[in-house]
Tab-separated table of C-alpha atoms in Angstrom:
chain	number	residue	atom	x	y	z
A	133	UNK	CA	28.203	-30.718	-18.932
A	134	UNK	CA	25.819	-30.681	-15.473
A	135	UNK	CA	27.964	-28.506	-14.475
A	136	UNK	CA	27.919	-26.209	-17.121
A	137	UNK	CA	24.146	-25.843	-16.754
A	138	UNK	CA	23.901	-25.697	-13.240
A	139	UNK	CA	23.555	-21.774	-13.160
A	140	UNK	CA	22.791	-20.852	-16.778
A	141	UNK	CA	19.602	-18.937	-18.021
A	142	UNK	CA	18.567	-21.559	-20.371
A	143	UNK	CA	18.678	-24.199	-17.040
A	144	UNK	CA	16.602	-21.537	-15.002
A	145	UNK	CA	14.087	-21.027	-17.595
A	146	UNK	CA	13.069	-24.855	-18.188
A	147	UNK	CA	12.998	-25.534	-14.560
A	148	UNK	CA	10.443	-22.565	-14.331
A	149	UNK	CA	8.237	-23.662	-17.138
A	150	UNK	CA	8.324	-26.735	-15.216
A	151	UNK	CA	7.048	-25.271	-12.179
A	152	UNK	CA	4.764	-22.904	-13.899
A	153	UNK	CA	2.709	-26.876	-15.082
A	154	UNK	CA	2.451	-28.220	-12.103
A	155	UNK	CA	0.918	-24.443	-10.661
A	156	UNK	CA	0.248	-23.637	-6.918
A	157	UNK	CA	-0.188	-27.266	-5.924
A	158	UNK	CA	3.233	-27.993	-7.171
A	159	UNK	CA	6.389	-27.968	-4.605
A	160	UNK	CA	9.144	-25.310	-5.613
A	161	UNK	CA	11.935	-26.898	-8.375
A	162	UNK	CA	14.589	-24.603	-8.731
A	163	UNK	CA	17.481	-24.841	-6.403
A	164	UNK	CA	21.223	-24.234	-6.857
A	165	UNK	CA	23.114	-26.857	-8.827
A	166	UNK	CA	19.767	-28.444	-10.556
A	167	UNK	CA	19.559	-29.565	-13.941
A	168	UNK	CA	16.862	-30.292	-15.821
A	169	UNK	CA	18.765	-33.499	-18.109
A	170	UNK	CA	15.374	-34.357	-19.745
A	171	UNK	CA	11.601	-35.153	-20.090
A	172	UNK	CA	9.054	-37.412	-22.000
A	173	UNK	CA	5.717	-39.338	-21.228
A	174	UNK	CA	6.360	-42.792	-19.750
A	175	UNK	CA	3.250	-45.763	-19.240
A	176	UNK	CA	3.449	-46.169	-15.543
A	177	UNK	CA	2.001	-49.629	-14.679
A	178	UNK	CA	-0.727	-48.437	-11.786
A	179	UNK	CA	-2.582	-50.538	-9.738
A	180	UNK	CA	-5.811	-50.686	-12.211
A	181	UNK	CA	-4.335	-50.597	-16.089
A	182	UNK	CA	-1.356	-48.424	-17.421
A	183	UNK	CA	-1.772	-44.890	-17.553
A	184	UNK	CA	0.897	-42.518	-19.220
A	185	UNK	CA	2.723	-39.886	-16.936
A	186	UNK	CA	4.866	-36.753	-17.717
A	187	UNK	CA	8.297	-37.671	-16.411
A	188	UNK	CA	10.926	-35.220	-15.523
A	189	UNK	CA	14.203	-36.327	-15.112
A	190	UNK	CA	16.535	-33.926	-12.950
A	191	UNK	CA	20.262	-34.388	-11.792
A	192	UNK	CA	19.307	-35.100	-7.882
A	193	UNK	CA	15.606	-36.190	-8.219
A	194	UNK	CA	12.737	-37.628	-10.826
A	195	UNK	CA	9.558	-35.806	-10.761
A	196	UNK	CA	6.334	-37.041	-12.610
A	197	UNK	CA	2.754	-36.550	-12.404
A	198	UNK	CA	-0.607	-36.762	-14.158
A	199	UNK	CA	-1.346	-35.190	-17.627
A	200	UNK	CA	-3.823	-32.275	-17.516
A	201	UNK	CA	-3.081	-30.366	-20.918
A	202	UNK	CA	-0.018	-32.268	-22.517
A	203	UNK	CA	2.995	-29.946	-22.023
A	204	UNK	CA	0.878	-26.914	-20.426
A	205	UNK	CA	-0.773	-28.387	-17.311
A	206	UNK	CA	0.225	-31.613	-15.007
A	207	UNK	CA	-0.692	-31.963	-11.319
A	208	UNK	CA	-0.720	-34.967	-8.699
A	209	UNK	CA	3.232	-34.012	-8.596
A	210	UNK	CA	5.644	-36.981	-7.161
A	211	UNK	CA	9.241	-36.256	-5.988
A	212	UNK	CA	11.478	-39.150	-5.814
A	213	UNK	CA	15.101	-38.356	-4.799
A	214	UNK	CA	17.754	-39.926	-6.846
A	215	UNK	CA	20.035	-40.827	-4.387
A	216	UNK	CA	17.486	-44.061	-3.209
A	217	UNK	CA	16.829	-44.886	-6.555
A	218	UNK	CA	18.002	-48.522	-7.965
A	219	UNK	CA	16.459	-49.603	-11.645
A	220	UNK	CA	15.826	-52.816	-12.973
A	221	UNK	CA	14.707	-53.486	-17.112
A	222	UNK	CA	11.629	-55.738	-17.244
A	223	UNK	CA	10.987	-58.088	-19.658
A	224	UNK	CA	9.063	-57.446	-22.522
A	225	UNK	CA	5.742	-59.196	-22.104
A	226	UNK	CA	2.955	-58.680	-24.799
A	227	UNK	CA	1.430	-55.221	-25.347
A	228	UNK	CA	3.663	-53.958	-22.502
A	229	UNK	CA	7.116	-53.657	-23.799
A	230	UNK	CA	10.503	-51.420	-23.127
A	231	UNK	CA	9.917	-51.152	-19.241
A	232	UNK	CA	12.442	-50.972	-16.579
A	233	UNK	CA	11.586	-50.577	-12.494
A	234	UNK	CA	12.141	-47.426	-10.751
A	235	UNK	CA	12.858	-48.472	-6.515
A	236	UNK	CA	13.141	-46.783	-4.071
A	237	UNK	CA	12.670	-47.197	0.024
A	238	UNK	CA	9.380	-45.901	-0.203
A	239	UNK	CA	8.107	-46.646	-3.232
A	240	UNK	CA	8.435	-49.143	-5.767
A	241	UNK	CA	6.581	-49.258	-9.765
A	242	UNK	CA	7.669	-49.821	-13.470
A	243	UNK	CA	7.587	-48.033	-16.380
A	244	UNK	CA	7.184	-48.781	-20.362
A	245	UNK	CA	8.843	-45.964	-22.961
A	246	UNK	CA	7.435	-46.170	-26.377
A	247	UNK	CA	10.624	-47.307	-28.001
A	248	UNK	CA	13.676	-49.491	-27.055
A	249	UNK	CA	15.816	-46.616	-28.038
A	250	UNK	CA	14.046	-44.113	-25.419
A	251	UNK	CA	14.496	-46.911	-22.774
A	252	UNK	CA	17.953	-46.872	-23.184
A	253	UNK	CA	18.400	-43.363	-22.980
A	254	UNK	CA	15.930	-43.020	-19.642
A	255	UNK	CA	17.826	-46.011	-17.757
A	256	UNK	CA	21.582	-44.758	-19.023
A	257	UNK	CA	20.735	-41.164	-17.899
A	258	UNK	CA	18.947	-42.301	-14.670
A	259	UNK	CA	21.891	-44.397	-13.642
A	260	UNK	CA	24.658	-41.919	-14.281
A	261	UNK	CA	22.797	-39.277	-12.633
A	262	UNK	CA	22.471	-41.812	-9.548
A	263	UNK	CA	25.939	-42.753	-9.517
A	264	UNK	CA	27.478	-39.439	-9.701
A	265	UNK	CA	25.544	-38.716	-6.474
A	266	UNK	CA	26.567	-41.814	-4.815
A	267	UNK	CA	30.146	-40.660	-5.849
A	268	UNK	CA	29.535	-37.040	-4.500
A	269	UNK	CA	28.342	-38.198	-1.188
A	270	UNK	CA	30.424	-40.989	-0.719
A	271	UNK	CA	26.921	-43.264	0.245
A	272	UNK	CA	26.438	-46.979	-0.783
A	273	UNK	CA	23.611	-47.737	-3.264
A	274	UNK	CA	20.201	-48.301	-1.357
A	275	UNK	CA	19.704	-51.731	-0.414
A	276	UNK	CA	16.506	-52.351	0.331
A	277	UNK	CA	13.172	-51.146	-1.856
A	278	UNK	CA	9.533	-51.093	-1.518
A	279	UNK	CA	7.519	-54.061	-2.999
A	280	UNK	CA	6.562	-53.499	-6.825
A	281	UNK	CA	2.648	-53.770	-6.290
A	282	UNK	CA	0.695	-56.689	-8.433
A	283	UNK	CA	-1.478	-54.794	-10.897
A	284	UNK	CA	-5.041	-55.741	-9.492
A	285	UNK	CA	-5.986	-57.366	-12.970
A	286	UNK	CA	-3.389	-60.329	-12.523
A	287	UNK	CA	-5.335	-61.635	-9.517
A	288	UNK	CA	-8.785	-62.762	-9.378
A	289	UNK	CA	-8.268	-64.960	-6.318
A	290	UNK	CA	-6.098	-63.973	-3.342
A	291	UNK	CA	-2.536	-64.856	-3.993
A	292	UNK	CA	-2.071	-65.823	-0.547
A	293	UNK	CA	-4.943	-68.691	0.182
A	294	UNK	CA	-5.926	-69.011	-3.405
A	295	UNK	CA	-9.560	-69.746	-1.889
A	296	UNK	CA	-11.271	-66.402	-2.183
A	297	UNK	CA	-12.545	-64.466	-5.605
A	298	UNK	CA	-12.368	-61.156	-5.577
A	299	UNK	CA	-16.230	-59.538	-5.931
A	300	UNK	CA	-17.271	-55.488	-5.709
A	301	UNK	CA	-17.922	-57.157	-2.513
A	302	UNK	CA	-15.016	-59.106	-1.895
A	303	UNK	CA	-12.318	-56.641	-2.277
A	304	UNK	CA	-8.416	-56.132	-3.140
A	305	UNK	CA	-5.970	-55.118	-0.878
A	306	UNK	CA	-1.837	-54.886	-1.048
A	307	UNK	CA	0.206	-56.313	1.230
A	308	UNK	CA	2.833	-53.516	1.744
A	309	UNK	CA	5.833	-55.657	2.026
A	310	UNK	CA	5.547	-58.398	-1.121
A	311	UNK	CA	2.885	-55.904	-3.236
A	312	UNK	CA	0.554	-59.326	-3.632
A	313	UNK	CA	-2.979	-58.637	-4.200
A	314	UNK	CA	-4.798	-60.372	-1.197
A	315	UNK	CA	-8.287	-60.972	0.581
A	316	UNK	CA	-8.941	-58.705	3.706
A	317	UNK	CA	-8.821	-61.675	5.907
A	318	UNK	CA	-5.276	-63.079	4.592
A	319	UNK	CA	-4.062	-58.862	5.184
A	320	UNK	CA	-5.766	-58.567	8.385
A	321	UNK	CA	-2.715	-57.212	10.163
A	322	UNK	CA	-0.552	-54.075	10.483
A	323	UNK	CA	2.989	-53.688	10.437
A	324	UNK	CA	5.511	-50.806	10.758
A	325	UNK	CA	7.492	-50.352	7.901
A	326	UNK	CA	9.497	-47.016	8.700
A	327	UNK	CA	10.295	-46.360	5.041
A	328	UNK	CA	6.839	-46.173	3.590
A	329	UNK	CA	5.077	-44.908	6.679
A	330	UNK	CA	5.043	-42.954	10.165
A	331	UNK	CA	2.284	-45.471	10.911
A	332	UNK	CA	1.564	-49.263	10.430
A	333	UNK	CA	0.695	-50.465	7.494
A	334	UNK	CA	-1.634	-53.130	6.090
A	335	UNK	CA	0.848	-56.444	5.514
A	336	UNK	CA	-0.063	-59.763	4.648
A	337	UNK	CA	-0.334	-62.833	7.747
A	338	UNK	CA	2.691	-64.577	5.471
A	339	UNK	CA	5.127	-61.410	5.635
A	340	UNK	CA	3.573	-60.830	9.097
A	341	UNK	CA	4.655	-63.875	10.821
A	342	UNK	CA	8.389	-63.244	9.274
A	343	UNK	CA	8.167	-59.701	10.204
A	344	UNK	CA	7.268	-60.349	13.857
A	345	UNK	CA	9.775	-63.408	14.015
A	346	UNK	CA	12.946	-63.132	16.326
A	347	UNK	CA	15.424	-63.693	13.485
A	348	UNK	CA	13.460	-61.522	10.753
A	349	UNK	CA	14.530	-63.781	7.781
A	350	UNK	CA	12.405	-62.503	5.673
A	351	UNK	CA	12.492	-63.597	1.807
A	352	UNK	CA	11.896	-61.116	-0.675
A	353	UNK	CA	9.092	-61.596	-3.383
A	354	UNK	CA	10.775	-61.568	-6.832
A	355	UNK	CA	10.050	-58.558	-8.628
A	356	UNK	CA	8.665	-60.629	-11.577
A	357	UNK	CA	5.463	-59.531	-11.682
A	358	UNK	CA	4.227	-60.578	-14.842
A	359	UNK	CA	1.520	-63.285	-15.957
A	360	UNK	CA	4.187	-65.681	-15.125
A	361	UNK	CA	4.941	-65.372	-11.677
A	362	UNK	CA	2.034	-67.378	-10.448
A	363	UNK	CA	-0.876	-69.145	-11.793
A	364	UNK	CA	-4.420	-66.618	-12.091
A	365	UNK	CA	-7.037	-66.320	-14.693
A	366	UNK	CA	-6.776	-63.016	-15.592
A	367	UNK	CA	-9.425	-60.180	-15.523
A	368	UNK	CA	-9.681	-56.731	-14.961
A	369	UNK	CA	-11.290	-56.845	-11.744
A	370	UNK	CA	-11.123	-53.045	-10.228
A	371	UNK	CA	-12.252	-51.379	-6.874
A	372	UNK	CA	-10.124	-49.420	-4.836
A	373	UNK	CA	-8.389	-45.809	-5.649
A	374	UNK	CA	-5.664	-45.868	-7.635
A	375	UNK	CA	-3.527	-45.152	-4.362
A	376	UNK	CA	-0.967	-46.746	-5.528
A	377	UNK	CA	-0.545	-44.075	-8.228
């Protein structure tokens, strides 16, 4: 059936409409062999609240970006390749429900469809299109993903010392490697971490001293992210950008 598409008019003419949304700012889409398998708005978990994204779903890569005019005008454009993609479903957890993780190397967040029915479809088409490019290239599936980053609102101490609140004046940071929300002087140091950056990046002193240590043994953070993953009064405590976005 991808094949089919790969070169027809009707393929050509989507992927062009899709282009013409994202304008100028937007990086070219059509190249030979692309299909355009589907689209729909997905509630991407960002680091302040949940904000809805157009999603396009293509046969080597996911696109998304911010909603300008709702099938007319997106920009902020993101361009994941496939091939690094793994996907975990998340737990349904009270107004945030049907979600599933997108990881990849470089970047790591979840997503919430509106129904359980449109999850299905999203994960089932996302993993076939995955595996028939692991098949294709004859690669193993991506080991090792970016930290899913702790919305800012589950934390109103650091997660690391549990000592300090977080104030306009006392802010947030990430920790690159486990995504926890943490003071400035418990993320203090940098780290290189070649898949999300040419240049260090801000870690925390607990993934720090495994980093720098001579046998690495480092132990991933869980990717439960939820309420119940540690013990917080919530708020919705916000500062930064939305660079996580």
């Amino acid at each position: 059936m991808v094949d089919r598409l790969a070169n027809s008019e009707a393929n050509s003419k989507r992927i062009g409409v899709v282009e013409g949304c994202f304008g100028a700012a937007g990086q070219p889409l059509a190249i030979p062999g692309r299909v355009l398998i589907g689209e729909g708005v997905l509630t991407k978990l960002c680091r302040k609240r949940p904000k809805a994204r157009q999603f396009f779903l293509f046969n080597d890569i996911l696109v998304y970006g911010n909603i300008v005019i709702q099938k007319k005008k997106y920009n902020k454009q993101h361009i994941i390749p496939l091939e690094s993609v793994t996907i975990d479903t998340v737990p349904d957890e009270g107004d945030l429900r049907n979600g599933w993780l997108i990881k990849t190397p470089t970047k790591s967040f979840a997503v919430y469809a509106a129904t359980a029915t449109e999850k299905s479809e999203w994960m089932n088409h996302i993993a076939k299109c995955v595996a028939d490019l692991l098949t294709k290239s004859g690669k193993s599936p991506t080991g090792e993903h970016a930290a899913v980053w702790v919305p800012d609102s589950e934390a109103t101490v650091c997660m690391r010392c549990l000592k300090v609140k977080f104030t306009p004046v006392s802010r947030r940071h990430h920790c690159r490697k486990c995504g926890f929300v943490v003071c400035g002087p418990c993320s203090d140091k940098k780290y290189l971490l070649p898949s999300q950056s040419s240049k260090p990046v801000r870690v925390c002193e607990f993934c720090y001293v495994h980093l720098t240590s001579v046998e690495g043994g480092y132990a991933h953070r869980s990717d439960s992210f939820g309420r119940h993953g540690f013990n917080s009064n919530l708020s919705d405590d916000e500062d930064e950008d939305d660079s996580s976005d």
